[in-house]
Amino acid sequence: MIKARFGEDLDKTVHRVFPFLARTRVSPDVLTLIGMGVSFVAGLAFAQNEVRVGGLLLLLAGLFDLVDGVVARAQGTSSSAGAFLDSSADRVSDLVVFGGIACGLASARDVAGVTLCMWALGASVMTSYTRARAERQLSRLDVGWMERGERFVVLILGAVAGLLEPALWIIALGATATTVQRVVVARRLLRELDASGRDPTASPGAASAAGG
């Protein structure tokens, strides 16, 4: 949602902050994999109850996740394969990070905290699944505010500030609300698709191109 909301403005901002990105020859896929690797290290830090370290590592992983798409567009190498790798790496990173948090809470014998973490993880997975499943038949499903970018901003701020539990509550509740919203909206849109045979989320231009 963060990337989609700011679009080209975000690309311009990233290029201003990191001007060398326009000239780099590093593959965007390599940046994606490095970001996933940093997320693994963050998960290990959380598992050792090094919460602030984990938060800072997540921030670094987020930077790689942010710039891989910018680099791909600058190089003109954006592709469906790259987007698939990026999305898959995001899911793996989510599992590793929340799994690390759960391990850290379990080592502290915080059963309620582990339960909360599993709720946050499950709801996070469902926000991604409901959108991906709906977009197998719809052009897009642009609803819900607690997407991955928002979740990780909350998690990073909570970890660095020493407020991990409140951050998990925000993620769990926000992601659950987003999942429910997507289910409700997707079912309505899919009923329209079944009734009319036309995708109600497709732009007029896309519909014309498809018809031509």
Short mmCIF file of C-alpha atoms in Angstrom, two decimals:
data_model
loop_
_atom_site.label_atom_id
_atom_site.label_comp_id
_atom_site.label_asym_id
_atom_site.label_seq_id
_atom_site.Cartn_x
_atom_site.Cartn_y
_atom_site.Cartn_z
CA MET A 1 0.00 0.00 0.00
CA ILE A 2 2.83 2.43 0.79
CA LYS A 3 4.53 1.79 -2.56
CA ALA A 4 1.25 1.94 -4.45
CA ARG A 5 0.10 5.11 -2.70
CA PHE A 6 3.20 7.16 -3.43
CA GLY A 7 4.04 5.58 -6.78
CA GLU A 8 6.46 7.64 -8.87
CA ASP A 9 6.95 10.15 -6.06
CA LEU A 10 8.45 7.36 -3.97
CA ASP A 11 10.81 6.43 -6.80
CA LYS A 12 11.95 10.04 -7.12
CA THR A 13 12.51 10.31 -3.38
CA VAL A 14 14.55 7.10 -3.30
CA HIS A 15 16.67 8.31 -6.23
CA ARG A 16 17.32 11.61 -4.45
CA VAL A 17 18.40 9.85 -1.26
CA PHE A 18 20.35 7.13 -3.09
CA PRO A 19 21.44 8.71 -6.41
CA PHE A 20 23.76 5.81 -7.20
CA LEU A 21 20.79 3.47 -7.67
CA ALA A 22 20.20 4.80 -11.18
CA ARG A 23 23.69 3.63 -12.16
CA THR A 24 23.93 0.37 -10.27
CA ARG A 25 24.26 -2.84 -12.26
CA VAL A 26 23.26 -5.05 -9.36
CA SER A 27 20.32 -7.28 -10.27
CA PRO A 28 17.08 -6.36 -8.49
CA ASP A 29 16.67 -10.08 -7.71
CA VAL A 30 19.97 -9.98 -5.81
CA LEU A 31 18.70 -7.03 -3.76
CA THR A 32 15.50 -8.97 -3.04
CA LEU A 33 17.47 -11.98 -1.81
CA ILE A 34 19.79 -9.82 0.30
CA GLY A 35 16.75 -8.23 1.93
CA MET A 36 15.35 -11.68 2.69
CA GLY A 37 18.70 -12.69 4.18
CA VAL A 38 18.70 -9.64 6.45
CA SER A 39 15.17 -10.58 7.54
CA PHE A 40 16.51 -14.01 8.54
CA VAL A 41 19.12 -12.33 10.72
CA ALA A 42 16.42 -10.09 12.20
CA GLY A 43 14.39 -13.19 13.03
CA LEU A 44 17.38 -14.67 14.82
CA ALA A 45 17.80 -11.44 16.80
CA PHE A 46 14.15 -11.53 17.86
CA ALA A 47 14.53 -15.18 18.84
CA GLN A 48 17.40 -14.15 21.14
CA ASN A 49 15.17 -11.37 22.59
CA GLU A 50 17.41 -8.70 21.03
CA VAL A 51 14.28 -6.79 20.12
CA ARG A 52 15.81 -3.41 19.28
CA VAL A 53 18.53 -5.06 17.19
CA GLY A 54 15.83 -7.01 15.39
CA GLY A 55 13.93 -3.79 14.70
CA LEU A 56 17.00 -2.08 13.25
CA LEU A 57 17.73 -5.12 11.06
CA LEU A 58 14.14 -5.05 9.86
CA LEU A 59 14.64 -1.43 8.89
CA LEU A 60 17.65 -2.44 6.80
CA ALA A 61 15.71 -5.30 5.21
CA GLY A 62 12.93 -2.85 4.42
CA LEU A 63 15.35 -0.61 2.56
CA PHE A 64 16.35 -3.49 0.30
CA ASP A 65 12.68 -4.33 -0.22
CA LEU A 66 12.05 -0.71 -1.14
CA VAL A 67 14.89 -0.24 -3.60
CA ASP A 68 14.70 -3.54 -5.52
CA GLY A 69 11.65 -2.35 -7.44
CA VAL A 70 13.15 1.10 -7.94
CA VAL A 71 16.30 -0.44 -9.41
CA ALA A 72 14.25 -2.74 -11.66
CA ARG A 73 12.32 0.22 -13.07
CA ALA A 74 15.50 2.29 -13.50
CA GLN A 75 17.16 -0.57 -15.39
CA GLY A 76 14.03 -1.34 -17.38
CA THR A 77 14.13 -4.91 -16.11
CA SER A 78 10.78 -5.07 -14.31
CA SER A 79 9.18 -8.44 -14.96
CA SER A 80 6.50 -10.82 -13.72
CA ALA A 81 9.25 -13.23 -12.67
CA GLY A 82 10.89 -10.54 -10.55
CA ALA A 83 7.57 -9.59 -8.98
CA PHE A 84 6.91 -13.25 -8.18
CA LEU A 85 10.33 -13.61 -6.51
CA ASP A 86 9.78 -10.41 -4.54
CA SER A 87 6.36 -11.53 -3.32
CA SER A 88 7.65 -14.98 -2.39
CA ALA A 89 10.61 -13.49 -0.52
CA ASP A 90 8.20 -11.23 1.39
CA ARG A 91 6.18 -14.22 2.57
CA VAL A 92 9.29 -16.09 3.68
CA SER A 93 10.54 -13.00 5.51
CA ASP A 94 7.20 -12.59 7.29
CA LEU A 95 7.31 -16.18 8.51
CA VAL A 96 10.90 -15.93 9.68
CA VAL A 97 10.46 -12.62 11.49
CA PHE A 98 7.23 -13.51 13.28
CA GLY A 99 8.60 -16.99 13.97
CA GLY A 100 11.65 -15.41 15.60
CA ILE A 101 9.46 -13.16 17.72
CA ALA A 102 7.38 -16.17 18.79
CA CYS A 103 10.53 -18.11 19.72
CA GLY A 104 11.78 -15.21 21.81
CA LEU A 105 8.47 -14.91 23.62
CA ALA A 106 8.34 -18.68 24.14
CA SER A 107 11.81 -18.66 25.70
CA ALA A 108 10.50 -16.05 28.14
CA ARG A 109 7.51 -18.32 28.84
CA ASP A 110 5.14 -15.62 27.63
CA VAL A 111 2.26 -17.82 26.42
CA ALA A 112 -0.06 -14.87 25.85
CA GLY A 113 2.64 -13.14 23.82
CA VAL A 114 3.19 -16.22 21.65
CA THR A 115 -0.55 -16.46 21.04
CA LEU A 116 -0.69 -12.78 20.08
CA CYS A 117 2.26 -13.21 17.74
CA MET A 118 0.65 -16.20 16.02
CA TRP A 119 -2.55 -14.20 15.61
CA ALA A 120 -0.58 -11.33 14.04
CA LEU A 121 1.21 -13.77 11.72
CA GLY A 122 -1.97 -15.58 10.70
CA ALA A 123 -3.81 -12.33 10.01
CA SER A 124 -0.83 -11.02 8.04
CA VAL A 125 -0.76 -14.13 5.86
CA MET A 126 -4.51 -13.84 5.26
CA THR A 127 -4.26 -10.22 4.10
CA SER A 128 -1.86 -11.36 1.39
CA TYR A 129 -3.80 -14.52 0.54
CA THR A 130 -7.20 -12.87 0.16
CA ARG A 131 -5.81 -10.28 -2.23
CA ALA A 132 -3.81 -12.81 -4.25
CA ARG A 133 -6.79 -15.17 -4.49
CA ALA A 134 -9.21 -12.41 -5.53
CA GLU A 135 -6.78 -11.06 -8.13
CA ARG A 136 -6.78 -14.42 -9.90
CA GLN A 137 -10.14 -13.27 -11.29
CA LEU A 138 -10.16 -9.52 -10.67
CA SER A 139 -7.72 -6.97 -12.05
CA ARG A 140 -7.08 -5.60 -8.58
CA LEU A 141 -8.34 -5.52 -5.02
CA ASP A 142 -7.30 -2.16 -3.65
CA VAL A 143 -8.92 -2.25 -0.21
CA GLY A 144 -7.49 -2.43 3.28
CA TRP A 145 -4.91 -0.22 4.97
CA MET A 146 -2.86 -2.75 6.95
CA GLU A 147 -0.68 -4.15 4.17
CA ARG A 148 2.87 -5.41 4.50
CA GLY A 149 4.51 -1.99 4.40
CA GLU A 150 2.27 -0.65 7.14
CA ARG A 151 2.69 -3.78 9.25
CA PHE A 152 6.46 -3.60 9.13
CA VAL A 153 6.56 0.13 9.87
CA VAL A 154 4.50 -0.59 13.00
CA LEU A 155 6.70 -3.56 13.91
CA ILE A 156 9.95 -1.64 13.39
CA LEU A 157 8.77 1.34 15.44
CA GLY A 158 7.45 -0.93 18.19
CA ALA A 159 10.65 -2.99 18.36
CA VAL A 160 13.00 0.00 18.38
CA ALA A 161 10.87 1.82 20.97
CA GLY A 162 10.63 -1.25 23.20
CA LEU A 163 6.89 -1.49 22.59
CA LEU A 164 6.75 -4.82 20.79
CA GLU A 165 3.53 -6.07 22.39
CA PRO A 166 1.47 -2.96 21.50
CA ALA A 167 2.88 -3.20 17.96
CA LEU A 168 1.74 -6.83 17.72
CA TRP A 169 -1.74 -5.84 18.91
CA ILE A 170 -1.96 -3.14 16.23
CA ILE A 171 -0.81 -5.57 13.54
CA ALA A 172 -3.12 -8.38 14.68
CA LEU A 173 -6.21 -6.16 14.89
CA GLY A 174 -5.39 -4.14 11.75
CA ALA A 175 -4.57 -7.17 9.62
CA THR A 176 -7.70 -8.97 10.82
CA ALA A 177 -9.84 -5.97 9.92
CA THR A 178 -8.16 -5.74 6.50
CA THR A 179 -8.76 -9.46 5.87
CA VAL A 180 -12.44 -9.19 6.74
CA GLN A 181 -12.78 -6.08 4.56
CA ARG A 182 -11.15 -7.84 1.62
CA VAL A 183 -13.35 -10.91 1.97
CA VAL A 184 -16.50 -8.78 2.01
CA VAL A 185 -15.47 -6.56 -0.91
CA ALA A 186 -14.03 -9.41 -2.99
CA ARG A 187 -17.21 -11.47 -2.66
CA ARG A 188 -19.29 -8.49 -3.82
CA LEU A 189 -17.02 -7.83 -6.79
CA LEU A 190 -16.88 -11.50 -7.76
CA ARG A 191 -20.68 -11.70 -7.68
CA GLU A 192 -20.75 -8.75 -10.08
CA LEU A 193 -18.23 -10.55 -12.28
CA ASP A 194 -20.33 -13.73 -12.27
CA ALA A 195 -23.51 -11.81 -13.07
CA SER A 196 -22.16 -9.58 -15.85
CA GLY A 197 -19.17 -11.50 -17.17
CA ARG A 198 -17.13 -8.29 -16.86
CA ASP A 199 -14.45 -7.46 -14.31
CA PRO A 200 -15.81 -4.50 -12.29
CA THR A 201 -12.27 -3.52 -11.26
CA ALA A 202 -10.85 -3.31 -14.78
CA SER A 203 -10.15 0.18 -16.09
CA PRO A 204 -12.02 1.24 -19.26
CA GLY A 205 -8.73 1.31 -21.14
CA ALA A 206 -7.86 -2.20 -20.04
CA ALA A 207 -11.33 -3.42 -20.96
CA SER A 208 -11.06 -1.85 -24.43
CA ALA A 209 -7.63 -3.33 -24.99
CA ALA A 210 -8.85 -6.75 -23.93
CA GLY A 211 -11.86 -6.47 -26.21
CA GLY A 212 -9.71 -5.35 -29.16
#
